[in-house]
CSV table of N, CA and C (backbone and C1' of nucleotides) in Angstrom, one decimal:
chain,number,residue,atom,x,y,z
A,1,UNK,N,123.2,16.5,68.4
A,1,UNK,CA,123.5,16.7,69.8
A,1,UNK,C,124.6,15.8,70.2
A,2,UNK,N,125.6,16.6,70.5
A,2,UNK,CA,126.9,15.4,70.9
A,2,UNK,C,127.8,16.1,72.1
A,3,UNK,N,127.9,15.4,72.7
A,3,UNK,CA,128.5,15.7,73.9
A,3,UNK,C,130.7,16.1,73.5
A,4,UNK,N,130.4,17.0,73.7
A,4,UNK,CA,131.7,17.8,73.1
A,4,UNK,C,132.6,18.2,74.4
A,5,UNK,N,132.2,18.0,75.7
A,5,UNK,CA,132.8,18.5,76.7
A,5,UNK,C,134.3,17.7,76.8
A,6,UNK,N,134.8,16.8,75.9
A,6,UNK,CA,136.2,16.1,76.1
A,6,UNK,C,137.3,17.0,76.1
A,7,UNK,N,137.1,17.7,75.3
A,7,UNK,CA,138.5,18.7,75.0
A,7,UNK,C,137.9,19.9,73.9
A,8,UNK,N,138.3,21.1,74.5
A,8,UNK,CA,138.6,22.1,74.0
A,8,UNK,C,138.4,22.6,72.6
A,9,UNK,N,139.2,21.3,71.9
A,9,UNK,CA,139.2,22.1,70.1
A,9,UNK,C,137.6,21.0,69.8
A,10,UNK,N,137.0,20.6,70.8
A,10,UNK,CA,135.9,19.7,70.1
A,10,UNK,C,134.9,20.9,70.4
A,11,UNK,N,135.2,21.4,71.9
A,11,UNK,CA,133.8,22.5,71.8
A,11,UNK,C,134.6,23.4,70.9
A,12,UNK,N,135.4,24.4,70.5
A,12,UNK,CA,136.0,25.3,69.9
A,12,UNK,C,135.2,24.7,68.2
A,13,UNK,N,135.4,23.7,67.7
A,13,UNK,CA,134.7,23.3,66.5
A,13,UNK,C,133.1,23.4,66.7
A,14,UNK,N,132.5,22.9,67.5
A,14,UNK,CA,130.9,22.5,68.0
A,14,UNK,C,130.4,24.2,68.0
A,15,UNK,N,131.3,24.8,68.2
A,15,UNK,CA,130.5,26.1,68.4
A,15,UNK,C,130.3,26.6,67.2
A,16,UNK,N,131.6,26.7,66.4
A,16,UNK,CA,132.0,27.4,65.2
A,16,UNK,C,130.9,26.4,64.1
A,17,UNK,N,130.9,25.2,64.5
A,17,UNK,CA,130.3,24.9,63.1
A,17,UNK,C,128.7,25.0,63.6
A,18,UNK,N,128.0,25.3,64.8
A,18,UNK,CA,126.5,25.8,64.6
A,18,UNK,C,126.6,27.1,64.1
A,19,UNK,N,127.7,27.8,64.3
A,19,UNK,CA,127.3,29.6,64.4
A,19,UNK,C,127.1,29.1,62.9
A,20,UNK,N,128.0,28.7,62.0
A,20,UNK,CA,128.2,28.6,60.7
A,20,UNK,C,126.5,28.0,59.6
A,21,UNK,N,125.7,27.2,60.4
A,21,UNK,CA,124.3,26.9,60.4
A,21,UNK,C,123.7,28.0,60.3
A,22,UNK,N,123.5,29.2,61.4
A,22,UNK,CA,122.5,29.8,61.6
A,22,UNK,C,122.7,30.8,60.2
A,23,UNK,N,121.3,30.9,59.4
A,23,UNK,CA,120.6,31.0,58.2
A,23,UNK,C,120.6,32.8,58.6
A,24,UNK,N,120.7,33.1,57.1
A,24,UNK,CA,121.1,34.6,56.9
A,24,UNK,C,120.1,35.7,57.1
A,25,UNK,N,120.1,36.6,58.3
A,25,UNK,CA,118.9,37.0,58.5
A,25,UNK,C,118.2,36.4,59.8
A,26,UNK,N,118.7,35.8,60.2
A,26,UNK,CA,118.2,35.2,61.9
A,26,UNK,C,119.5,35.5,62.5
A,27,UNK,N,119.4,35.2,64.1
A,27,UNK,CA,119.7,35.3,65.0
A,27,UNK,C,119.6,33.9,65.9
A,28,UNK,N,120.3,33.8,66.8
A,28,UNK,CA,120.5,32.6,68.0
A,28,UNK,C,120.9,33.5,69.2
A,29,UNK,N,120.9,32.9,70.5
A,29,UNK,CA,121.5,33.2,71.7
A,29,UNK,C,122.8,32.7,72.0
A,30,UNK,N,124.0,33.0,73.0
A,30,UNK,CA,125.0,31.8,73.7
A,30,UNK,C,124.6,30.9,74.1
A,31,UNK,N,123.2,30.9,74.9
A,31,UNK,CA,122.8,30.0,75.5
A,31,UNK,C,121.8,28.8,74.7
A,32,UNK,N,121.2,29.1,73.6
A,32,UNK,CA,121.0,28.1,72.7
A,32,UNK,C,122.2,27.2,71.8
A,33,UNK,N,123.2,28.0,71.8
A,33,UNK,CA,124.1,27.2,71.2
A,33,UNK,C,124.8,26.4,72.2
A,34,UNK,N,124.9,27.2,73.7
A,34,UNK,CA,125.8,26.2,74.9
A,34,UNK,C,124.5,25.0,74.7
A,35,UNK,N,123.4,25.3,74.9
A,35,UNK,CA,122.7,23.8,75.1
A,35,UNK,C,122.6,22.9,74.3
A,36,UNK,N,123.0,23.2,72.7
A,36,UNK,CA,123.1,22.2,71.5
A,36,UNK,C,124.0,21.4,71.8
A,37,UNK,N,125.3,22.2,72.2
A,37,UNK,CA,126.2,21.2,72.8
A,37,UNK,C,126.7,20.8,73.7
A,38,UNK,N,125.4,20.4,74.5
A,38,UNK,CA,125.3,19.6,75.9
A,38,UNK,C,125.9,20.6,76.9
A,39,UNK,N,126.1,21.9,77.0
A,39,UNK,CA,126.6,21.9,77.9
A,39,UNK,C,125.9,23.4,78.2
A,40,UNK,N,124.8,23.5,78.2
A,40,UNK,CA,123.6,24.3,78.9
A,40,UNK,C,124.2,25.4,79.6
A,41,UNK,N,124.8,25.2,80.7
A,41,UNK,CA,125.1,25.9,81.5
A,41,UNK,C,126.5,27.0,81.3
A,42,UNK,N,127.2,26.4,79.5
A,42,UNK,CA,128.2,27.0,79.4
A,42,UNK,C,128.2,28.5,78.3
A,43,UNK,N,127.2,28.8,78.6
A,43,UNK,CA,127.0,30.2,77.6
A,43,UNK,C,128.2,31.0,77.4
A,44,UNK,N,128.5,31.1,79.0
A,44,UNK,CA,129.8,32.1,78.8
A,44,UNK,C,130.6,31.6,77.7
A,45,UNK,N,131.2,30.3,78.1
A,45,UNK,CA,132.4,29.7,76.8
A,45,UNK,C,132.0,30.4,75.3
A,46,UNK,N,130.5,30.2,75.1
A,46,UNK,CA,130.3,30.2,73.8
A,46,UNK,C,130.7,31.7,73.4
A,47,UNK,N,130.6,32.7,73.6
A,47,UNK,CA,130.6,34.0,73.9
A,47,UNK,C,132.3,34.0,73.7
A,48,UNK,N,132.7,33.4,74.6
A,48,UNK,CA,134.5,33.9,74.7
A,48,UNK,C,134.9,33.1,73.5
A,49,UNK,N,134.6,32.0,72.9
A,49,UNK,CA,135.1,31.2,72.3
A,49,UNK,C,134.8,32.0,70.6
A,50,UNK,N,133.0,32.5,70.3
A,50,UNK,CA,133.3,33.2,69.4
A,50,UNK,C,134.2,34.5,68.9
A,51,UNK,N,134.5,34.9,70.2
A,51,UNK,CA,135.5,35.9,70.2
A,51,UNK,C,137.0,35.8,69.8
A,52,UNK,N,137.4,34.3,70.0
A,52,UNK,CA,137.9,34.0,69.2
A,52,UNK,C,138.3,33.5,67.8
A,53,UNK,N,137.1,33.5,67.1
A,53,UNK,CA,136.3,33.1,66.2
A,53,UNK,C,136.6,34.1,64.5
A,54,UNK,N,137.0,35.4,65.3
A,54,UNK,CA,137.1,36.7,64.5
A,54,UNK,C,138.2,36.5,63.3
A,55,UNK,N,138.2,36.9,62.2
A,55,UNK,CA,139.3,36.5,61.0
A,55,UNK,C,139.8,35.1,61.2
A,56,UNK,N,138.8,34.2,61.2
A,56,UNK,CA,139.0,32.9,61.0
A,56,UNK,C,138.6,32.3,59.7
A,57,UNK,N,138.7,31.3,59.0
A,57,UNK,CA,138.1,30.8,57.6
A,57,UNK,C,138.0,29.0,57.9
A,58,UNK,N,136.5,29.0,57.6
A,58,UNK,CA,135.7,30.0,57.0
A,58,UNK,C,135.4,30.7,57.8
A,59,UNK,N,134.5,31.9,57.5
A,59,UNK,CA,133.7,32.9,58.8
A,59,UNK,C,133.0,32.7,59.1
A,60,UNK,N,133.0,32.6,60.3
A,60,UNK,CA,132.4,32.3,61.3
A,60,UNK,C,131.2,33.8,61.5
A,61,UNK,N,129.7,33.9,60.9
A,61,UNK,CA,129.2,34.5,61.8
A,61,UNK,C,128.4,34.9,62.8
A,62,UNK,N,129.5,35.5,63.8
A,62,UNK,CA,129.5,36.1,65.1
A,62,UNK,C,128.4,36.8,65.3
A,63,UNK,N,128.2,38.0,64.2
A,63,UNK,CA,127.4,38.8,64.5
A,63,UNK,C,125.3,38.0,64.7
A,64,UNK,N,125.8,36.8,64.4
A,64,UNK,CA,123.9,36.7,64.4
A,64,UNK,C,123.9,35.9,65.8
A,65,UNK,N,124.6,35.8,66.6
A,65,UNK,CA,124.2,35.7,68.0
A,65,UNK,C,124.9,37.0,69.1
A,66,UNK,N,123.6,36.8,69.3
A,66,UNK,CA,123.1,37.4,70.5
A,66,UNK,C,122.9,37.1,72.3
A,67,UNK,N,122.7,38.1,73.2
A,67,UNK,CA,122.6,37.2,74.0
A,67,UNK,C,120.7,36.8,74.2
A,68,UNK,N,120.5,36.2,75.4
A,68,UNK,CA,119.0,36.0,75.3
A,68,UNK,C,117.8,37.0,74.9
A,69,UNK,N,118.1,38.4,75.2
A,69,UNK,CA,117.2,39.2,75.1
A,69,UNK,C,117.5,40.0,73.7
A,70,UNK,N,118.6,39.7,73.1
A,70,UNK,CA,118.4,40.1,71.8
A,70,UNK,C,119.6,41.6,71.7
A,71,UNK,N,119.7,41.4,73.1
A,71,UNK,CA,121.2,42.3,72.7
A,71,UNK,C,122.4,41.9,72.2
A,72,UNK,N,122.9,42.9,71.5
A,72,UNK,CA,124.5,43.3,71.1
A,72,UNK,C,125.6,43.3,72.0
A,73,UNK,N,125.6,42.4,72.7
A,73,UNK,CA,126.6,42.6,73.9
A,73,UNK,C,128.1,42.3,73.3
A,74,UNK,N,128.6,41.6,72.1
A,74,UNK,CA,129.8,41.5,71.8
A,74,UNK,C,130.4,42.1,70.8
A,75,UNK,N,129.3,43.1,70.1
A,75,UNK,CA,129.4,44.6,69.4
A,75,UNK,C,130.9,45.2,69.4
A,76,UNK,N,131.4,45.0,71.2
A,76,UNK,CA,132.7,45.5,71.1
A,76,UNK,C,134.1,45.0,70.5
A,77,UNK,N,133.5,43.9,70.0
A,77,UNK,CA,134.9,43.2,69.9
A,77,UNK,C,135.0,42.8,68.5
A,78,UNK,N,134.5,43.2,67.8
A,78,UNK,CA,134.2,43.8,66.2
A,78,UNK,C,135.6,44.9,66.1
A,79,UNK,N,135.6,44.5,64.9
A,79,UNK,CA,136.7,45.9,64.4
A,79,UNK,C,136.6,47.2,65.1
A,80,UNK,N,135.1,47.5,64.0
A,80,UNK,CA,134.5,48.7,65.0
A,80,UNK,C,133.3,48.3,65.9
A,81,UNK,N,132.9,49.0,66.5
A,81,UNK,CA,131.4,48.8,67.9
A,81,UNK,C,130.3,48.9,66.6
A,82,UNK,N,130.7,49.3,65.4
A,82,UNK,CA,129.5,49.7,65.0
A,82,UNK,C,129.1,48.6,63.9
A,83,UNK,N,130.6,47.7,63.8
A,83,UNK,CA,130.3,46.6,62.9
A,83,UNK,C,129.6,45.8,62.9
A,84,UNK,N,128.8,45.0,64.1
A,84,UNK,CA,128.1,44.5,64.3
A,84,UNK,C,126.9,44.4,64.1
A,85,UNK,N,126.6,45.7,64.3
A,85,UNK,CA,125.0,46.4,63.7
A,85,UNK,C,124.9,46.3,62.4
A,86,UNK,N,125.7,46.6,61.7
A,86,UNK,CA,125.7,47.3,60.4
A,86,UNK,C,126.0,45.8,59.4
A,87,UNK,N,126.3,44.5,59.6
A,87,UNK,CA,126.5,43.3,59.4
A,87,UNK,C,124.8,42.9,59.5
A,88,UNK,N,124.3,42.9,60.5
A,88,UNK,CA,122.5,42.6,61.1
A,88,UNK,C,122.2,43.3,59.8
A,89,UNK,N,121.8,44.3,60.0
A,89,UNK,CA,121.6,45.5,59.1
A,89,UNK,C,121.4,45.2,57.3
A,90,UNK,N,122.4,44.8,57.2
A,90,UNK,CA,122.5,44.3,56.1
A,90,UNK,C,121.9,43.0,55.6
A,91,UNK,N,121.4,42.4,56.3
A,91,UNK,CA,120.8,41.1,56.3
A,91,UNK,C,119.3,41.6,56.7
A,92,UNK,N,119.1,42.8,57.2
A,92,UNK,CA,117.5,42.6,57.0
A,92,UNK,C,116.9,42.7,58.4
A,93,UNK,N,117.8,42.9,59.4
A,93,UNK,CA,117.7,42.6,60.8
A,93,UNK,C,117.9,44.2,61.4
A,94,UNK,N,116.8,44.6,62.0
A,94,UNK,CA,115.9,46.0,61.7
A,94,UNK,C,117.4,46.3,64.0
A,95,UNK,N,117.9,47.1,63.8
A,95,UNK,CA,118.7,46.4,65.3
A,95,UNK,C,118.6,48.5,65.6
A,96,UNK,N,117.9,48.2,67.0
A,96,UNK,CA,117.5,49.7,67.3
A,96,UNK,C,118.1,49.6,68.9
A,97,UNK,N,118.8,50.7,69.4
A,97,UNK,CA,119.4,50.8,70.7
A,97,UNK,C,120.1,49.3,70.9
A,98,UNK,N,120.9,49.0,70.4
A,98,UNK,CA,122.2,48.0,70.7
A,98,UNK,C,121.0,46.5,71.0
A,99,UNK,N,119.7,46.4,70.0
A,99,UNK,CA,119.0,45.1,70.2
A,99,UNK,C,118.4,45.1,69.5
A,100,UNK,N,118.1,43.5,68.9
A,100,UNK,CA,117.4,43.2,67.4
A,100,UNK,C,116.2,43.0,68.0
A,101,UNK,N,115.7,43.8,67.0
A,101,UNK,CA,114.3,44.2,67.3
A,101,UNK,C,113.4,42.9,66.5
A,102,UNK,N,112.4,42.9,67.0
A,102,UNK,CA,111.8,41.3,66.7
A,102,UNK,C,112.6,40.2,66.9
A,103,UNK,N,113.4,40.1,68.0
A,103,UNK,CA,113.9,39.1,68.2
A,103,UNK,C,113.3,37.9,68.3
A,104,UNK,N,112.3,37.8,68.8
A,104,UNK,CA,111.7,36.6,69.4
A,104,UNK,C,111.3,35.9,67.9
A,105,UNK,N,110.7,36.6,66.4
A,105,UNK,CA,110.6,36.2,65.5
A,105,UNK,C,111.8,35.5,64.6
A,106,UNK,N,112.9,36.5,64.9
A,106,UNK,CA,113.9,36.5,64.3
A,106,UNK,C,114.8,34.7,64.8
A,107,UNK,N,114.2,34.9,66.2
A,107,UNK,CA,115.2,34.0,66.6
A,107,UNK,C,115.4,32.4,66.1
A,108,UNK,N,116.1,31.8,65.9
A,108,UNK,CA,116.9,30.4,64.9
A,108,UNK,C,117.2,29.5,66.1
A,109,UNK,N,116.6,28.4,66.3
A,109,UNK,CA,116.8,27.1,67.6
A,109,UNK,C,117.7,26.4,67.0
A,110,UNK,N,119.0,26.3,67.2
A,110,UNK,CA,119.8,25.0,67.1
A,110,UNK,C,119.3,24.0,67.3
A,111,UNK,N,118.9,23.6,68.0
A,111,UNK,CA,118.3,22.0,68.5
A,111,UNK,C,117.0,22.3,67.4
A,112,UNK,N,116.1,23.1,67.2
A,112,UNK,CA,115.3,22.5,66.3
A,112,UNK,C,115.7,22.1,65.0
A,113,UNK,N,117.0,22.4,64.4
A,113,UNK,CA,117.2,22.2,63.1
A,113,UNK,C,118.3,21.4,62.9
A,114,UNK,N,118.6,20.5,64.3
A,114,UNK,CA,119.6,19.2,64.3
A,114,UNK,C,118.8,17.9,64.3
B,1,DC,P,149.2,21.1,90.7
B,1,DC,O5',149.1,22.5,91.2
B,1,DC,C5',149.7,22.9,92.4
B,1,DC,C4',149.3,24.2,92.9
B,1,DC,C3',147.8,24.4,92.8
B,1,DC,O3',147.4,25.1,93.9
B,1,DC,C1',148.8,26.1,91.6
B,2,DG,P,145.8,25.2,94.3
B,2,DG,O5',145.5,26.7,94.5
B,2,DG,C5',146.4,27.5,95.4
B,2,DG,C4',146.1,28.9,95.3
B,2,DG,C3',144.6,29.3,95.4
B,2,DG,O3',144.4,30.5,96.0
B,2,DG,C1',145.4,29.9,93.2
B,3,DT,P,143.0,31.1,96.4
B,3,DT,O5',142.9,32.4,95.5
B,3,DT,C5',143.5,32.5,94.3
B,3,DT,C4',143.3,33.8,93.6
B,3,DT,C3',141.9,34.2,93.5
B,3,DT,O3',141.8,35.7,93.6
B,3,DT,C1',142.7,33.7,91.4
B,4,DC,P,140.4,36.4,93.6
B,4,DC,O5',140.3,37.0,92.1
B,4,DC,C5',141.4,37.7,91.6
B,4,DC,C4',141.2,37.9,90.1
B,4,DC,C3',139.8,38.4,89.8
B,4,DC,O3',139.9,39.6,89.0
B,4,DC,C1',140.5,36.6,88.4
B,5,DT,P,138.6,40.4,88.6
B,5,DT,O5',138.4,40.0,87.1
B,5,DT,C5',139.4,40.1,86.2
B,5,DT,C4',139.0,39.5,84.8
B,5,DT,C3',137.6,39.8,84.4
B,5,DT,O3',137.6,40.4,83.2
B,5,DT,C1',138.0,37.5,84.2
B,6,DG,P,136.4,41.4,82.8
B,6,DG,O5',135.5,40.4,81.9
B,6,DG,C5',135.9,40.2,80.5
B,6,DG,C4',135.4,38.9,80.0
B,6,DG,C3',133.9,39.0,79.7
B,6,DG,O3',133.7,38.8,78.3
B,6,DG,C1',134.6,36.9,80.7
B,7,DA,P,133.4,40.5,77.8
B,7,DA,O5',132.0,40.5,77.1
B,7,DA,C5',132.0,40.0,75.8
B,7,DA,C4',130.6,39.6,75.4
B,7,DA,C3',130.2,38.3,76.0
B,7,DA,O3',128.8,38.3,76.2
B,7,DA,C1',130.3,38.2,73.6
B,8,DC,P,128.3,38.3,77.7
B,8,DC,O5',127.7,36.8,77.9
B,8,DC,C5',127.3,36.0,76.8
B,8,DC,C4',126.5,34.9,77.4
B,8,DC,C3',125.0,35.3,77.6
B,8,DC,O3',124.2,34.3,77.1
B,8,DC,C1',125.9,34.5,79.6
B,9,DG,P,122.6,34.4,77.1
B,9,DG,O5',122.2,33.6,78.5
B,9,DG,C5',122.6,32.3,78.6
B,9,DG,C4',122.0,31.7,79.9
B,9,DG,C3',120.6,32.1,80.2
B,9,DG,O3',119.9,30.9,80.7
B,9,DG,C1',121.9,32.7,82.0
B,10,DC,P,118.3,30.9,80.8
B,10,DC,O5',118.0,30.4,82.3
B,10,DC,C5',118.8,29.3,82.8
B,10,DC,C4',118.9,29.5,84.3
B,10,DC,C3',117.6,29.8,85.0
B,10,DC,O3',117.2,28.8,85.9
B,10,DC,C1',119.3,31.2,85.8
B,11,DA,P,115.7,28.9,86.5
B,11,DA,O5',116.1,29.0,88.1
B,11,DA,C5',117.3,28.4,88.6
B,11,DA,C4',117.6,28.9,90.0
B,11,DA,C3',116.3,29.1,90.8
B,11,DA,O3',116.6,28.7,92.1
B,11,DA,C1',117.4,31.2,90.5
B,12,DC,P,115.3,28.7,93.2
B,12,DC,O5',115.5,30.1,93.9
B,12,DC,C5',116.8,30.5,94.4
B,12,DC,C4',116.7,31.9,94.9
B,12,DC,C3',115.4,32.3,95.7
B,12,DC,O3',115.7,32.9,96.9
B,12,DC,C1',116.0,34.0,94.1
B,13,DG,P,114.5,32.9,98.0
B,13,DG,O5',114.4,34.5,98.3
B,13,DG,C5',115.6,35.3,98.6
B,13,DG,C4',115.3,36.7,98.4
B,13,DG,C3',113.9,37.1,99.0
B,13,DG,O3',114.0,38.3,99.8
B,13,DG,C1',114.1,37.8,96.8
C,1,DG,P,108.4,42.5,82.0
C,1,DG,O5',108.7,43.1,83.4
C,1,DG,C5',108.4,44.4,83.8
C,1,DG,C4',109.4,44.8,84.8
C,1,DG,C3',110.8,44.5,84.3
C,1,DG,O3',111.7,45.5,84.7
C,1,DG,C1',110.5,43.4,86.4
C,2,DC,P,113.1,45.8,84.0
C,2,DC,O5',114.0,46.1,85.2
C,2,DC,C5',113.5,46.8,86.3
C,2,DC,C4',114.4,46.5,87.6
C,2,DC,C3',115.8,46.2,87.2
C,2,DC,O3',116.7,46.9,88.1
C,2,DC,C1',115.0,44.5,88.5
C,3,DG,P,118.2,47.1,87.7
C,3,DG,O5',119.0,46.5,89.0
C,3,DG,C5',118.6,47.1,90.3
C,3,DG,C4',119.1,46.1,91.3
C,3,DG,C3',120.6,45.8,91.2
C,3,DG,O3',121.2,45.9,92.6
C,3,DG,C1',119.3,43.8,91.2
C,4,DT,P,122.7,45.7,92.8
C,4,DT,O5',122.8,44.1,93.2
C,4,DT,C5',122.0,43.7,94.3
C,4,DT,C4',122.2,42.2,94.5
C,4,DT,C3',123.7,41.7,94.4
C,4,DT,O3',124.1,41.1,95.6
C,4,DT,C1',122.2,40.3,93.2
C,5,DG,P,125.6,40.6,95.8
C,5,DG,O5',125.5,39.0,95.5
C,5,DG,C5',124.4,38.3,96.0
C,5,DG,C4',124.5,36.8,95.7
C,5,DG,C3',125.9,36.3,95.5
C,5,DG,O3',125.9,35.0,96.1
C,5,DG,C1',124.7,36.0,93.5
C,6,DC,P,127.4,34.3,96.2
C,6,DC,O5',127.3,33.2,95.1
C,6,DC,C5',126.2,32.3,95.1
C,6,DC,C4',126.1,31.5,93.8
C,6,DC,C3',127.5,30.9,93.4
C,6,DC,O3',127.3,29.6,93.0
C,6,DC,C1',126.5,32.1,91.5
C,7,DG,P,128.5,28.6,93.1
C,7,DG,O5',128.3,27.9,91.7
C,7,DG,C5',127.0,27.3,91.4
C,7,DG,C4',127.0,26.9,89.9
C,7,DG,C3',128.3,26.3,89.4
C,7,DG,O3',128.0,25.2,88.5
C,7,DG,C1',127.8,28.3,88.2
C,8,DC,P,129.1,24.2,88.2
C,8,DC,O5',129.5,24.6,86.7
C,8,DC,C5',128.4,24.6,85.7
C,8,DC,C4',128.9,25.4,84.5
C,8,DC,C3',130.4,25.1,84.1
C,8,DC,O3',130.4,24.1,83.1
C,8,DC,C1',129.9,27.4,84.0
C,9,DC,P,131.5,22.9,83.4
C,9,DC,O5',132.8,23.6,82.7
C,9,DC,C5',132.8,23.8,81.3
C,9,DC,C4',133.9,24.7,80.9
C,9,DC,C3',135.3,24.1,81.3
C,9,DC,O3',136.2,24.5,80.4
C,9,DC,C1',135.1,26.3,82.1
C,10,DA,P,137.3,23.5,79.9
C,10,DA,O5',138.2,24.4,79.0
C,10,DA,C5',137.6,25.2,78.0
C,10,DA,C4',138.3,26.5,77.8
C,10,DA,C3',139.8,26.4,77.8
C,10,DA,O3',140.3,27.2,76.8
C,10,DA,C1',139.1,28.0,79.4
C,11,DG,P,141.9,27.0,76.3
C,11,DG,O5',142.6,28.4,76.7
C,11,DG,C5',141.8,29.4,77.2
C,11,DG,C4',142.5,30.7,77.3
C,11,DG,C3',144.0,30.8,77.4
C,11,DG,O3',144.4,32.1,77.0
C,11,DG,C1',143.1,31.2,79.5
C,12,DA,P,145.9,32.6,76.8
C,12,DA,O5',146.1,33.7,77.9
C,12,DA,C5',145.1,34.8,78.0
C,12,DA,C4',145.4,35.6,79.2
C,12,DA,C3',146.9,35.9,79.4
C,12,DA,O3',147.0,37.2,79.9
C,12,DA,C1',145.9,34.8,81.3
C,13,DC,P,148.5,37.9,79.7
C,13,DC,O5',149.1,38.0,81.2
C,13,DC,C5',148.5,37.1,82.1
C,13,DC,C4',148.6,37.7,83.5
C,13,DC,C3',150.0,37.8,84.0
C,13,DC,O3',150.0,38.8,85.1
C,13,DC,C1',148.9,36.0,85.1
DNA sequence: CGTCTGACGCACG
DNA sequence: GCGTGCGCCAGAC
């Protein structure tokens, strides 16, 4: 847990290197990863910032977070709308009407595994 | 420099 | 449990 709010490429790295943690076949929220790095309240960032995150190396991935309730809300910003599912999918992650189903099981705490 | 926008989340009614 | 409002902060205009 480190306080990353100084500048920009610290949160831009802080985000990319938890998404890069979360274990193959789980899932996270924005908002567990805004609070790993101190900054709770910044979900949105985390969300815009993986968005920038797309054809980066290493890869970053995008697709295992989610928002709180376990939807697919940035599905669109995938190549295709359907890539994101189909990435879950492949990992074992059962995703019915644009939301991974067993989320609550599924779900991976940043802070528990720092 | 003021405003708006967003892969969000929380408080409130 | 659902709709609404607002804070968050970086970027685009």
């Amino acid at each position: 847990m480190v306080a990353y709010h100084k500048k920009s490429v610290d949160f831009f790295k802080a985000v990319y290197d938890i998404t890069r943690l979360i274990p193959q076949g789980r899932v996270t929220s924005y908002g567990a990863i805004a609070k790993s790095i101190s900054l709770p309240k910044a979900s949105r960032m985390v969300g815009w910032t993986l968005s920038q995150s797309i054809s980066k190396t290493p890869v970053v991935p995008a697709h295992r977070v989610v928002n709180r309730i376990g939807r697919l809300t940035g599905k669109n910003h995938f190549p295709n709308p359907n890539t994101m599912q189909e990435l879950l999918e492949s990992e074992g992650i059962e995703v019915i009407d644009d939301k991974v189903v067993r989320f609550k099981e599924l779900f991976w705490d940043p802070q528990a595994e720092l």
